[in-house]
Coordinates of C-alpha atoms and ligand atoms in Angstrom, one line a residue:
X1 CA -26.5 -10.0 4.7
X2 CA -23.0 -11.2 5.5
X3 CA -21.8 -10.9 8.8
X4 CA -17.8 -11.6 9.1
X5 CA -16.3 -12.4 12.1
X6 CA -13.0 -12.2 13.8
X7 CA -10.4 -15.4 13.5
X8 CA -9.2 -16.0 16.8
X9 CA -7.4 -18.8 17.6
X10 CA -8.2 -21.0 14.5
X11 CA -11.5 -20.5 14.8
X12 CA -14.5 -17.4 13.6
X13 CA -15.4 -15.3 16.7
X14 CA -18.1 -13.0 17.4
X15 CA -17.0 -9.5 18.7
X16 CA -17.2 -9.0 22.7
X17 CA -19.1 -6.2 21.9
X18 CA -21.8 -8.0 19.7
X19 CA -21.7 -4.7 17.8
X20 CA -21.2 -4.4 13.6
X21 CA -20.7 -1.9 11.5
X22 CA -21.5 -1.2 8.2
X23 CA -20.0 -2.9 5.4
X24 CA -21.0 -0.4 2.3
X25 CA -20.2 -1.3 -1.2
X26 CA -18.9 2.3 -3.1
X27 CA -20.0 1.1 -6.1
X28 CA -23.4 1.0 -5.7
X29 CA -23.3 3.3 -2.0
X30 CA -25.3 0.0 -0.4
X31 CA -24.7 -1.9 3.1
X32 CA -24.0 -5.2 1.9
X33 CA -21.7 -6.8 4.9
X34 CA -21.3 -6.4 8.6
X35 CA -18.1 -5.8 10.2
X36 CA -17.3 -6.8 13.8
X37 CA -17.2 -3.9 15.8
X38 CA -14.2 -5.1 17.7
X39 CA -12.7 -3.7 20.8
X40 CA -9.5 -4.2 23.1
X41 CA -11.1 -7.5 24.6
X42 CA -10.9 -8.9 21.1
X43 CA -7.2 -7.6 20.7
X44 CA -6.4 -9.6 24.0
X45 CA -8.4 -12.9 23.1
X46 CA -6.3 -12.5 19.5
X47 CA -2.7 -11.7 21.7
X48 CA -3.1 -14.4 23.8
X49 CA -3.9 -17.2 20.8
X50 CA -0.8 -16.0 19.7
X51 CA 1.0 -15.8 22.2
X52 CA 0.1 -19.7 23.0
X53 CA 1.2 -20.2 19.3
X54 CA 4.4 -18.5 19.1
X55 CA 7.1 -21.6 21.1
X56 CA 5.5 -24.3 18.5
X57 CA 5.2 -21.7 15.3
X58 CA 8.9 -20.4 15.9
X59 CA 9.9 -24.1 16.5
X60 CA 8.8 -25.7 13.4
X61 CA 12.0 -26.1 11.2
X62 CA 11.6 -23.7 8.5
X63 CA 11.0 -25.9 5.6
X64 CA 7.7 -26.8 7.4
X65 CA 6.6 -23.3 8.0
X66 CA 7.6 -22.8 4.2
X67 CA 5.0 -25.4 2.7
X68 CA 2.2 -24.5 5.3
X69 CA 2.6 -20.8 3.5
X70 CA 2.9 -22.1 0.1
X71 CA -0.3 -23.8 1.0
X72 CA -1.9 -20.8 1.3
X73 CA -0.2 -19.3 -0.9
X74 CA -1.7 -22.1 -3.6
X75 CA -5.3 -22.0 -1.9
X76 CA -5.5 -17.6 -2.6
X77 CA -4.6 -18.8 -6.0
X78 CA -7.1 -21.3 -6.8
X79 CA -9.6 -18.8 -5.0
X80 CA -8.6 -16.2 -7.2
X81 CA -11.7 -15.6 -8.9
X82 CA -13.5 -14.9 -6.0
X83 CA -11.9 -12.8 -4.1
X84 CA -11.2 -10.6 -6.7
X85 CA -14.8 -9.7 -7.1
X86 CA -14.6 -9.5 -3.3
X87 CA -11.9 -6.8 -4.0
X88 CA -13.5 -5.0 -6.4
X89 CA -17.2 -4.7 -4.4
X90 CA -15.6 -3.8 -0.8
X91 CA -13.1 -1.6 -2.7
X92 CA -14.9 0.0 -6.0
X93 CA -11.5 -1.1 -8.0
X94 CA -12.3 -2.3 -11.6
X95 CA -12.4 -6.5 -11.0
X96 CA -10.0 -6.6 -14.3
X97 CA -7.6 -5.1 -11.9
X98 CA -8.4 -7.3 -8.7
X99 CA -8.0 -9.9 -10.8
X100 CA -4.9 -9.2 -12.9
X101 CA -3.1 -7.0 -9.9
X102 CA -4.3 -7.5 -6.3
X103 CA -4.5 -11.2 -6.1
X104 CA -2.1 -12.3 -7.8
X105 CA 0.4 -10.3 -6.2
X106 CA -1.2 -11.8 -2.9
X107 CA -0.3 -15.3 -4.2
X108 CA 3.8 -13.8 -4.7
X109 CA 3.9 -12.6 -1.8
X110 CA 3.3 -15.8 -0.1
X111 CA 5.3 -17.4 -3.0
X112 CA 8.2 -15.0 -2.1
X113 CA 8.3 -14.9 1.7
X114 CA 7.7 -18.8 2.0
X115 CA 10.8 -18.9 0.1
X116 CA 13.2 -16.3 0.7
X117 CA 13.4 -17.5 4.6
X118 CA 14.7 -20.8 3.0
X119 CA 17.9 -18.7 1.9
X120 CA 18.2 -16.2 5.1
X121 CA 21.6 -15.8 6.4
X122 CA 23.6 -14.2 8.8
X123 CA 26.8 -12.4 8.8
X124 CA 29.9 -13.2 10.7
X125 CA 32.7 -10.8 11.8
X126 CA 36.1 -12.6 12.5
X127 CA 38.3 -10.8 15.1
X128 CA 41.6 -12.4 13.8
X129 CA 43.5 -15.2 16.5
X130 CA 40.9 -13.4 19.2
X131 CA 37.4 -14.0 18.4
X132 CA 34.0 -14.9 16.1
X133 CA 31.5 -13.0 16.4
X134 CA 27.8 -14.3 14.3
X135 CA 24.3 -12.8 14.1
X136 CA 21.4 -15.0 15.5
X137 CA 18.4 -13.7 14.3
X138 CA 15.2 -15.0 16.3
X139 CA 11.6 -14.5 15.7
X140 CA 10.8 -11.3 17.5
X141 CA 7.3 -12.6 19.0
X142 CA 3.5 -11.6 18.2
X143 CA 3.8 -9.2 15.3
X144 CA 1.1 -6.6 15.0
X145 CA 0.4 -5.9 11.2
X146 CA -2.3 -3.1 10.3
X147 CA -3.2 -2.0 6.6
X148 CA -5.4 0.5 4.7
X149 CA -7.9 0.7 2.5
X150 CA -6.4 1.2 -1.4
X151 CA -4.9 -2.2 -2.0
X152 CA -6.4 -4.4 0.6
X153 CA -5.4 -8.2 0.2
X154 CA -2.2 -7.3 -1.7
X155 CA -0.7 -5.1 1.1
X156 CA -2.3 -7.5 4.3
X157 CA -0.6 -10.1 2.7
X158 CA 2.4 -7.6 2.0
X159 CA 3.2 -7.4 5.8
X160 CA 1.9 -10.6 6.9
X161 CA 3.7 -13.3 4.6
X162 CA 6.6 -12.1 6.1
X163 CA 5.8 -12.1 9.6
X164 CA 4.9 -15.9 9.3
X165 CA 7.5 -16.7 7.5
X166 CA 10.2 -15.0 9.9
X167 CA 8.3 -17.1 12.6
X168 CA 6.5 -15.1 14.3
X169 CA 2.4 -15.3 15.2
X170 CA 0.8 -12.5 14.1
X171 CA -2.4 -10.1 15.0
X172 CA -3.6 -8.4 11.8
X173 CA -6.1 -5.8 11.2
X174 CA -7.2 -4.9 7.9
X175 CA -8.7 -1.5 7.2
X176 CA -12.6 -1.3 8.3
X177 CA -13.5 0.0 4.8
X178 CA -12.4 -2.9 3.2
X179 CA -12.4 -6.1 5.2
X180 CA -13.5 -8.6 3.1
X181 CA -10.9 -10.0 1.2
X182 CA -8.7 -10.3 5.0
X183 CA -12.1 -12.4 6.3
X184 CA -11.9 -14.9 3.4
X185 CA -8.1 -15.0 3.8
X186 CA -8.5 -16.0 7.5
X187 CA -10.9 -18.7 6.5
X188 CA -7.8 -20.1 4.1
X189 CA -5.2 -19.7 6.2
X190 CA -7.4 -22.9 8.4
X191 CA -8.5 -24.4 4.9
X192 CA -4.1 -24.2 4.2
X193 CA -3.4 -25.6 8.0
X194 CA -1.9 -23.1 9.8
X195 CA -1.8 -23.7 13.7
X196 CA -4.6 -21.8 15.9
X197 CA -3.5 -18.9 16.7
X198 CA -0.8 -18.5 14.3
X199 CA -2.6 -15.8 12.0
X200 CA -5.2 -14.1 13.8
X201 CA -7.5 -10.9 12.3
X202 CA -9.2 -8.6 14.0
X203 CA -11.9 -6.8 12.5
X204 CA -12.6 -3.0 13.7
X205 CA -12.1 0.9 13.8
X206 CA -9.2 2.2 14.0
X207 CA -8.9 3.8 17.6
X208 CA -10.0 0.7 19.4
X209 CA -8.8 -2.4 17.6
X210 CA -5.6 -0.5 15.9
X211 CA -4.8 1.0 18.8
X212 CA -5.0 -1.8 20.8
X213 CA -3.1 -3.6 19.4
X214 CA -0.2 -0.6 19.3
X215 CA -0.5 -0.1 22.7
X216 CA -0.4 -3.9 23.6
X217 CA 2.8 -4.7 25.9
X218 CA 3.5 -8.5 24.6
X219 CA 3.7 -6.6 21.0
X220 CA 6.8 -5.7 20.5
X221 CA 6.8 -5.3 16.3
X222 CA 4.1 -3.2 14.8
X223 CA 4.5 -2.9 11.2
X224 CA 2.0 -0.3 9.5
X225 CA 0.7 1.1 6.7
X226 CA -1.6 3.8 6.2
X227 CA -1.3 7.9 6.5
X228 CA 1.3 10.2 7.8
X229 CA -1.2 11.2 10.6
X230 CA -2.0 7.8 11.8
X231 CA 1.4 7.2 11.6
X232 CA 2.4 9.8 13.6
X233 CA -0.3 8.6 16.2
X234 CA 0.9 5.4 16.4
X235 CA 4.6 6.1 16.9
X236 CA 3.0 8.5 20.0
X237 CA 2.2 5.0 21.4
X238 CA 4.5 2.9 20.2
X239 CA 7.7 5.0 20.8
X240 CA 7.5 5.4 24.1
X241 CA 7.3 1.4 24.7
X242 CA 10.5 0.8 22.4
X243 CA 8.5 -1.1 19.9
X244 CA 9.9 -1.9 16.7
X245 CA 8.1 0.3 14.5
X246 CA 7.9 0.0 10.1
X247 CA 5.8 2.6 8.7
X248 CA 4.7 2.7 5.5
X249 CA 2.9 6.6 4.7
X250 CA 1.5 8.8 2.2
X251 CA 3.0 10.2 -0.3
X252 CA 3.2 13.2 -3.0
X253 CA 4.8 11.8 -6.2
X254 CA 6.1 13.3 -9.3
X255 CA 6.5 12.0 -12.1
X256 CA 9.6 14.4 -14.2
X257 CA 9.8 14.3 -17.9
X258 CA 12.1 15.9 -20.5
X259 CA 11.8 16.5 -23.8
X260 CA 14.0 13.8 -24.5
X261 CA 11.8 11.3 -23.5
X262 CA 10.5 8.5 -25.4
X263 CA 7.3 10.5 -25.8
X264 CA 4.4 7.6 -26.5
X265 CA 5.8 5.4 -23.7
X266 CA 5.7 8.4 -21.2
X267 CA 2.6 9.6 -22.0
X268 CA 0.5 5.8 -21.9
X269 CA 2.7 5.4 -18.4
X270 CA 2.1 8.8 -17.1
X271 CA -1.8 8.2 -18.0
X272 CA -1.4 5.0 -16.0
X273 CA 0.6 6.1 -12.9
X274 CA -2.0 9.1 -12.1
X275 CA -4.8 7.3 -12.4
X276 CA -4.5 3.5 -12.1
X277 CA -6.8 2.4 -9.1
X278 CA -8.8 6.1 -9.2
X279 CA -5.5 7.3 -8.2
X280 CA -5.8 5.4 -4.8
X281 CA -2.1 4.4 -5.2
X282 CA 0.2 5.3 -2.7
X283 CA 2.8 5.5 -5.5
X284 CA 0.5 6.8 -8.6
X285 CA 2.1 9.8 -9.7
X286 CA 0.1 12.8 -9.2
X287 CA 2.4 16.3 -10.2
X288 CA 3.5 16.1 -13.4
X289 CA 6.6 18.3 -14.5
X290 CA 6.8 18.6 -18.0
X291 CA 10.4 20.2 -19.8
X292 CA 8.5 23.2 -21.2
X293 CA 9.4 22.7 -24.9
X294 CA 7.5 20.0 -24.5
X295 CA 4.7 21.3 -22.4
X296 CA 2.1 22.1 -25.0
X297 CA 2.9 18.8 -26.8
X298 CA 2.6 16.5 -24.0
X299 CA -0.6 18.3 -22.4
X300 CA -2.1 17.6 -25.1
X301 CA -1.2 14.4 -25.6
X302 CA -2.0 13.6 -22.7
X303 CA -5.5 15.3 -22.0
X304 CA -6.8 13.4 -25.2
X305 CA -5.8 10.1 -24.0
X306 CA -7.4 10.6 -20.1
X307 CA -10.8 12.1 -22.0
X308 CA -10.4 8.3 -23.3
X309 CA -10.8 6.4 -19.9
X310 CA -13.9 5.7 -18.7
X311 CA -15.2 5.3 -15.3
X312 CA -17.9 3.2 -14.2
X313 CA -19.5 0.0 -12.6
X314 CA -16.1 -1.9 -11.6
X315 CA -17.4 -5.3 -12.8
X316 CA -18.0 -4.3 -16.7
X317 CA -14.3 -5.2 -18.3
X318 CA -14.9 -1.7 -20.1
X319 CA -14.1 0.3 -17.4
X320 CA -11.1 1.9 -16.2
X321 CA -11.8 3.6 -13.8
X322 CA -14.0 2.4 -10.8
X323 CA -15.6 4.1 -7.9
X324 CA -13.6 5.8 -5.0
X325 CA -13.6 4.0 -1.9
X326 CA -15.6 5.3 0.5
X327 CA -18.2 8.4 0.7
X328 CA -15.4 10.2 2.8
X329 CA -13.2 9.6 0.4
X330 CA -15.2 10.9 -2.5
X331 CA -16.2 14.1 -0.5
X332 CA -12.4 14.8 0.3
X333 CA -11.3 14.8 -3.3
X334 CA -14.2 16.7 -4.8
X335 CA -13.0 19.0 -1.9
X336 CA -9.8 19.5 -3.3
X337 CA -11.0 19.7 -6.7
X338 CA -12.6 22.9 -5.3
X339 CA -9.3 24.0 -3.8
X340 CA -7.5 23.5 -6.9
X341 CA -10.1 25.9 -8.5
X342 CA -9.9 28.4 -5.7
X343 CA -5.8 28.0 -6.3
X344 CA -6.3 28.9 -9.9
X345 CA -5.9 26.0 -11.2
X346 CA -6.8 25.7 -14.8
X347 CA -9.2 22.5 -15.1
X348 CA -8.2 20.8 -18.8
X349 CA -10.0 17.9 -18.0
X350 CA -12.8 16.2 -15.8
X351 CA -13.4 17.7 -12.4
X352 CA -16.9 16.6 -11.7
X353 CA -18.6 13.7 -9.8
X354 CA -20.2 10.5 -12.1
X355 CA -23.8 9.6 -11.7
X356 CA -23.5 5.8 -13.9
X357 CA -26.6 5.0 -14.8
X358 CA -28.6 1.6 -13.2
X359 CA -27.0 -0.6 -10.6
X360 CA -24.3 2.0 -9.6
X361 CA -25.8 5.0 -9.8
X362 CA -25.5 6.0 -6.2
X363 CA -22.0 4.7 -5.9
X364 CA -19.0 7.3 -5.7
X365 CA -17.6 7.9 -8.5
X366 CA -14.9 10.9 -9.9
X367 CA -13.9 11.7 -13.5
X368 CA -9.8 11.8 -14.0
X369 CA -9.5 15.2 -13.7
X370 CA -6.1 17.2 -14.8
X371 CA -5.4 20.5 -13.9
X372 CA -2.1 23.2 -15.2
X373 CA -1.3 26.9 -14.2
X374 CA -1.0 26.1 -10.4
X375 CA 2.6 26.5 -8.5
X376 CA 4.7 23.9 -7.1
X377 CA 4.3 25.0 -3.5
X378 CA 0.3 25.3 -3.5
X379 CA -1.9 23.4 -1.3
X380 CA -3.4 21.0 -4.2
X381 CA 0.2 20.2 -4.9
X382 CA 1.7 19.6 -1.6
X383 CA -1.1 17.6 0.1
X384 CA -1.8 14.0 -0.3
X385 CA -5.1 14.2 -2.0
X386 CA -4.9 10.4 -2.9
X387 CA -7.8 10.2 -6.0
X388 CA -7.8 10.9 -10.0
X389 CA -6.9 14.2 -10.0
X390 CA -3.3 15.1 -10.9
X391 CA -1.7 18.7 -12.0
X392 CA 0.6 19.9 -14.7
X393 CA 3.8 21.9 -14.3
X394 CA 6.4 23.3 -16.8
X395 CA 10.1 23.5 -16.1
X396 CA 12.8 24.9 -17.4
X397 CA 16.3 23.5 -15.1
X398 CA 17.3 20.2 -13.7
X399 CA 17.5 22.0 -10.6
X400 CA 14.0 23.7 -10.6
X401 CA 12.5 20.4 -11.3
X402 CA 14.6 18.9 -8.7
X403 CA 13.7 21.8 -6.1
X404 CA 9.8 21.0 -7.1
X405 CA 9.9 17.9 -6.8
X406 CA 11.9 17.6 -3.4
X407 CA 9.4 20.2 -2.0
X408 CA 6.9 18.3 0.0
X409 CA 6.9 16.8 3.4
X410 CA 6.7 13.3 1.5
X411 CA 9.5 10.9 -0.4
X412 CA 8.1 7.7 -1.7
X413 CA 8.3 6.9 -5.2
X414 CA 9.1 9.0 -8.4
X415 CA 9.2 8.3 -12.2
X416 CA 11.6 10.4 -14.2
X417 CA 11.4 10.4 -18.0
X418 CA 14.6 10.7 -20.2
X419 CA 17.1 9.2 -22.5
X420 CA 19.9 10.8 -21.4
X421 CA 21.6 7.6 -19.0
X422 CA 23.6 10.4 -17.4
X423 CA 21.2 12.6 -16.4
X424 CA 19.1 10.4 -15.0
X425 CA 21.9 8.4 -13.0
X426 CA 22.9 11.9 -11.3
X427 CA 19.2 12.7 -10.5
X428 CA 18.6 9.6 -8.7
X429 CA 20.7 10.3 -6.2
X430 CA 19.6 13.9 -5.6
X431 CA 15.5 13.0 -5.6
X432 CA 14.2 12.5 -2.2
X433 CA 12.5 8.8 -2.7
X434 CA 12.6 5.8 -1.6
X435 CA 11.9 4.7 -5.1
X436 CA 13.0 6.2 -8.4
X437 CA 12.1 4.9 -11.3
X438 CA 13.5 5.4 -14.5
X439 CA 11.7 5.5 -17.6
X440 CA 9.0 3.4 -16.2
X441 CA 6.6 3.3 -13.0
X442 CA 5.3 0.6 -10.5
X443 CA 7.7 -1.8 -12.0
X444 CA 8.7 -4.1 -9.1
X445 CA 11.2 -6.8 -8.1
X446 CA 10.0 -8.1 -4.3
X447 CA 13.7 -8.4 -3.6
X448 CA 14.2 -4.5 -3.6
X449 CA 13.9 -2.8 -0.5
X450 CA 10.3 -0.8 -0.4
X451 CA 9.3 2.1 1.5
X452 CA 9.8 6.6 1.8
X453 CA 11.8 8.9 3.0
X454 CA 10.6 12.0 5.3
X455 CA 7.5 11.9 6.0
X456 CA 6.5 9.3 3.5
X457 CA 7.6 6.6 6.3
X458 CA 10.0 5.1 8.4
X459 CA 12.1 1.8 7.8
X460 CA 11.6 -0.6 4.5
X461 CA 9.8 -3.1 3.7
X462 CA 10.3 -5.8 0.8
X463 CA 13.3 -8.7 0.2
X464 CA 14.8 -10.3 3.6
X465 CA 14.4 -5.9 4.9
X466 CA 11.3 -7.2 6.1
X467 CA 11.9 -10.7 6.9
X468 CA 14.8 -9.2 9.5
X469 CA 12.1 -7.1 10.9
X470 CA 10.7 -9.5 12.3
X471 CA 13.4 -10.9 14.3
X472 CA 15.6 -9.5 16.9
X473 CA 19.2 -10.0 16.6
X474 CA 22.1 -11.1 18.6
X475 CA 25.4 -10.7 18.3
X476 CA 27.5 -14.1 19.8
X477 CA 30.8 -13.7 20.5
X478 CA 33.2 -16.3 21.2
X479 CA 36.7 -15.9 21.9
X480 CA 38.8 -18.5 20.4
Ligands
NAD501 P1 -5.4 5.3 7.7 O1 -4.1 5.7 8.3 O2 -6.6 6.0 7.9 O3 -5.7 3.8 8.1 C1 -4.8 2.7 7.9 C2 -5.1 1.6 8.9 O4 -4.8 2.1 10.2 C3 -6.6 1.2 9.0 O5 -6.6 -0.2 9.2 C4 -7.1 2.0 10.1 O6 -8.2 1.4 10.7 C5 -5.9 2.0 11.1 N1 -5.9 3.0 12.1 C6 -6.6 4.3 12.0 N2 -6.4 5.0 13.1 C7 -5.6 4.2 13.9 C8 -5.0 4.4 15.2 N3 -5.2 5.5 15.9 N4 -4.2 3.4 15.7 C9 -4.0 2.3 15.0 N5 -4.5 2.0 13.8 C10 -5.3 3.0 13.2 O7 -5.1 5.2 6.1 P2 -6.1 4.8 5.0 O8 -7.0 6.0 4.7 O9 -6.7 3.5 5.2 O10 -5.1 4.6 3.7 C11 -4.7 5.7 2.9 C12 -3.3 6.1 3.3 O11 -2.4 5.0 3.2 C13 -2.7 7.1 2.3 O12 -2.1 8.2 3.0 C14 -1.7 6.3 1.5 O13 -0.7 7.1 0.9 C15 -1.2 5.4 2.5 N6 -0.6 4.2 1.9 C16 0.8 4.1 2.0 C17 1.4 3.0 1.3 C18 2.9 2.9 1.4 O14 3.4 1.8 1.1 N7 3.7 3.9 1.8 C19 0.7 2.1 0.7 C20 -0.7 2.2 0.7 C21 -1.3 3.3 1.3

């Protein structure tokens, strides 16, 4: 049995408690790590290590800070092997995708960070014959970074690189469900050279340890990512104490096609976007709004390539479809599989639980499952349900499609499918997202700013958005 531990202060620390929890596999439904059960003394030991850290960290010319990160940014790289299978047995993602996906966008987004605050700048505002007015933009202090569950290392690393790389010490949590890729990035961040106390991880629930470190006064930047609900928690805390908040939440995402759509590109992407990762995207499109004269076409289409997928143990290269995070998880979507039925859904394809056969047979797994004939303001598709299960809709307007597709509490990301240039220019600016994509999905550049609208979040992250979030800024003025 592995037990992790917490890194505090360069070094691995037992919880104050000397509790752990369970660290359970979902492939194969075993225990097969301990997690520190952490609590708020942890939080503190982690805030003051940083805390101690911050004058030296924040005082290092930047180019210094730069090559420490690249270091690490090399060593997650060279280690890339393993902890992608670390990925793929604490999260039940196929290891083809750990390995091709998760990690190797935790190596950019070192790469990226380590680099882009080479080329930070600040803007000036000359007040003609009277004045010059610049921005200084300082490190805001101990940065409090917390991340879910669906892509663990990759967004960790997401909110962190920055952090360090604005020059500020951080406190991270990573989910509890999937902790193990965050524990083997602490051990690299020491193996790279980072100072004590510059990156520390806290290992917990999230009441105690995530909430600690909310509610922490030396705090003053929590960035987040995770559900609406907790996010709405944490801004309970946070508001009132004038933190800086960045919230990244759920989200509800369409994916629009008309019938003028390059039609074996949108199907092989639309097939991808709902179910890539089980559908444990934040941005995997999960309402699909087909032009009807292509309905009938396109369901079909599309229902014969999803009967194609298969789902399985994550570690044979066959698979495409792993196993669903956690028990919770699992129970949640087969519950709304039943509410979909209940809504008169239509099932076309899937719907039941897997039972694989040998090592993973009591591991939690869920055929892609598609359902049509359900309206655009039902429960199953207005609530985050967050798995491989995704509906189809006919329409007839742009402006039905537009109405559906606005009409949940969430804005993240949307793909719409055309060839008309014009059409799709004018939608963009009507969609409520924070992303639109055009004839494609999850194509990103890490310069574009990243995050939802309503309830889907609050600031973005992404390019120097996130690097200035971790500074506070000044405006100097001088009179001439
Ligand atoms: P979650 O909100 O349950 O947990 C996220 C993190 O917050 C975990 O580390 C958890 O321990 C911690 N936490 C829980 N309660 C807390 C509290 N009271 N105070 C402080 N921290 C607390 O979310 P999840 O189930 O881990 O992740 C799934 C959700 O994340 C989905 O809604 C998904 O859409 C969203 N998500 C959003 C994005 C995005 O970029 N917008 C990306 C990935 C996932």
């Amino acid at each position: 049995m592995i037990f992790l531990a917490n890194l505090i202060n360069g070094e691995s620390t037992a919880p104050a408690s000397g509790s752990y929890l369970d660290n359970i596999n979902p492939a194969t439904g075993e225990v097969y790590s301990k997690i520190p059960d952490s609590d708020e003394r942890d939080v503190n030991a982690a805030v003051d290590a940083a805390r101690k850290a911050f004058p030296t960290w924040s005082g290092l010319p930047k180019e210094k800070r730069s090559a420490l990160l690249l270091n690490l940014s090399s060593l997650i790289e060279k280690n890339l092997e393993r902890l992608a299978l670390a990925e793929s047995n604490d999260q039940g993602k196929p290891l083809w995708l750990s390995r091709s996906v998760d990690i190797p966008r935790a190596v950019s987004n070192f790469q990226f960070y380590a680099t882009a605050a080479l080329h930070a700048h600040t803007e000036a505002h000359a007040m003609e014959q009277t004045a010059i007015n610049y921005t200084l933009r300082t490190p805001i202090g101990v940065a409090g970074c917390i991340s879910p569950w669906n892509l663990p290392l990759y967004l960790f690393t997401w909110k962190i690189a920055p952090a360090l790389a604005a020059g500020c010490t951080v406190v991270a949590k990573p989910s509890e469900i999937t902790p193990m890729t965050a524990y083997l990035l602490g051990e690299l961040s020491i193996e790279a050279g980072l100072p004590p106390g510059v990156l520390n991880i806290v290992h917990g629930l999230g009441p105690k340890v995530g909430m600690s470190i909310v509610s922490h006064p030396t705090i003053p930047a929590i960035s987040f990512t995770g559900g609406t609900k907790t996010g709405a928690v944490i801004t309970q805390t946070a508001g009132p104490m004038f933190k800086k908040l960045s919230l990244e939440l759920g989200g509800k995402n369409p994916t629009i096609i008309f019938a003028d759509a390059d039609f074996d590109k949108t199907v092989q992407t639309a097939v991808r976007s709902a179910f890539s990762n089980q559908g444990e995207i934040c941005l995997c499109g999960s309402r699909i709004l087909i032009e009807r004269p292509l309905y009938e076409r396109f369901k079909n289409a599309f229902v014969e390539e999803v009967k194609k997928l298969r789902v399985g143990d994550p570690l044979e290269e066959k698979n495409w479809l792993g196993a669903i995070a956690s028990e919770q998880h699992f129970q949640k979507i087969l519950s709304y599989i039943e509410l979909a039925k209940t809504e008169g859904g239509i099932l076309l394809c899937g719907g039941k639980a897997v039972q694989p056969e040998g090592r993973c047979a009591n591991g939690y797994f869920i055929e892609p499952t598609v359902f049509e004939g359900l309206s655009y303001d039902c429960r199953t598709n207005q609530e985050e349900i967050f798995g491989p299960v995704v509906t189809l809709q006919p329409f007839d307007a742009e402006d039905d499609v537009i109405r559906y597709a606005n009409s949940t509490e969430y804005g993240l990301a949307c793909s719409l499918w055309t060839s008309d240039l014009s059409r799709a220019h004018r939608m963009a600016g009507q969609l409520e997202f924070g992303i639109v994509w055009i004839n494609c999905w999850l194509l990103r550049d890490l310069r574009t700013p990243f995050g939802g609208m309503k309830n889907s979040g609050v600031g973005r992250e992404g390019g120097f958005e996130a690097l200035n979030f971790f500074t506070e800024e000044r405006n100097v003025c001088i009179r001439i």
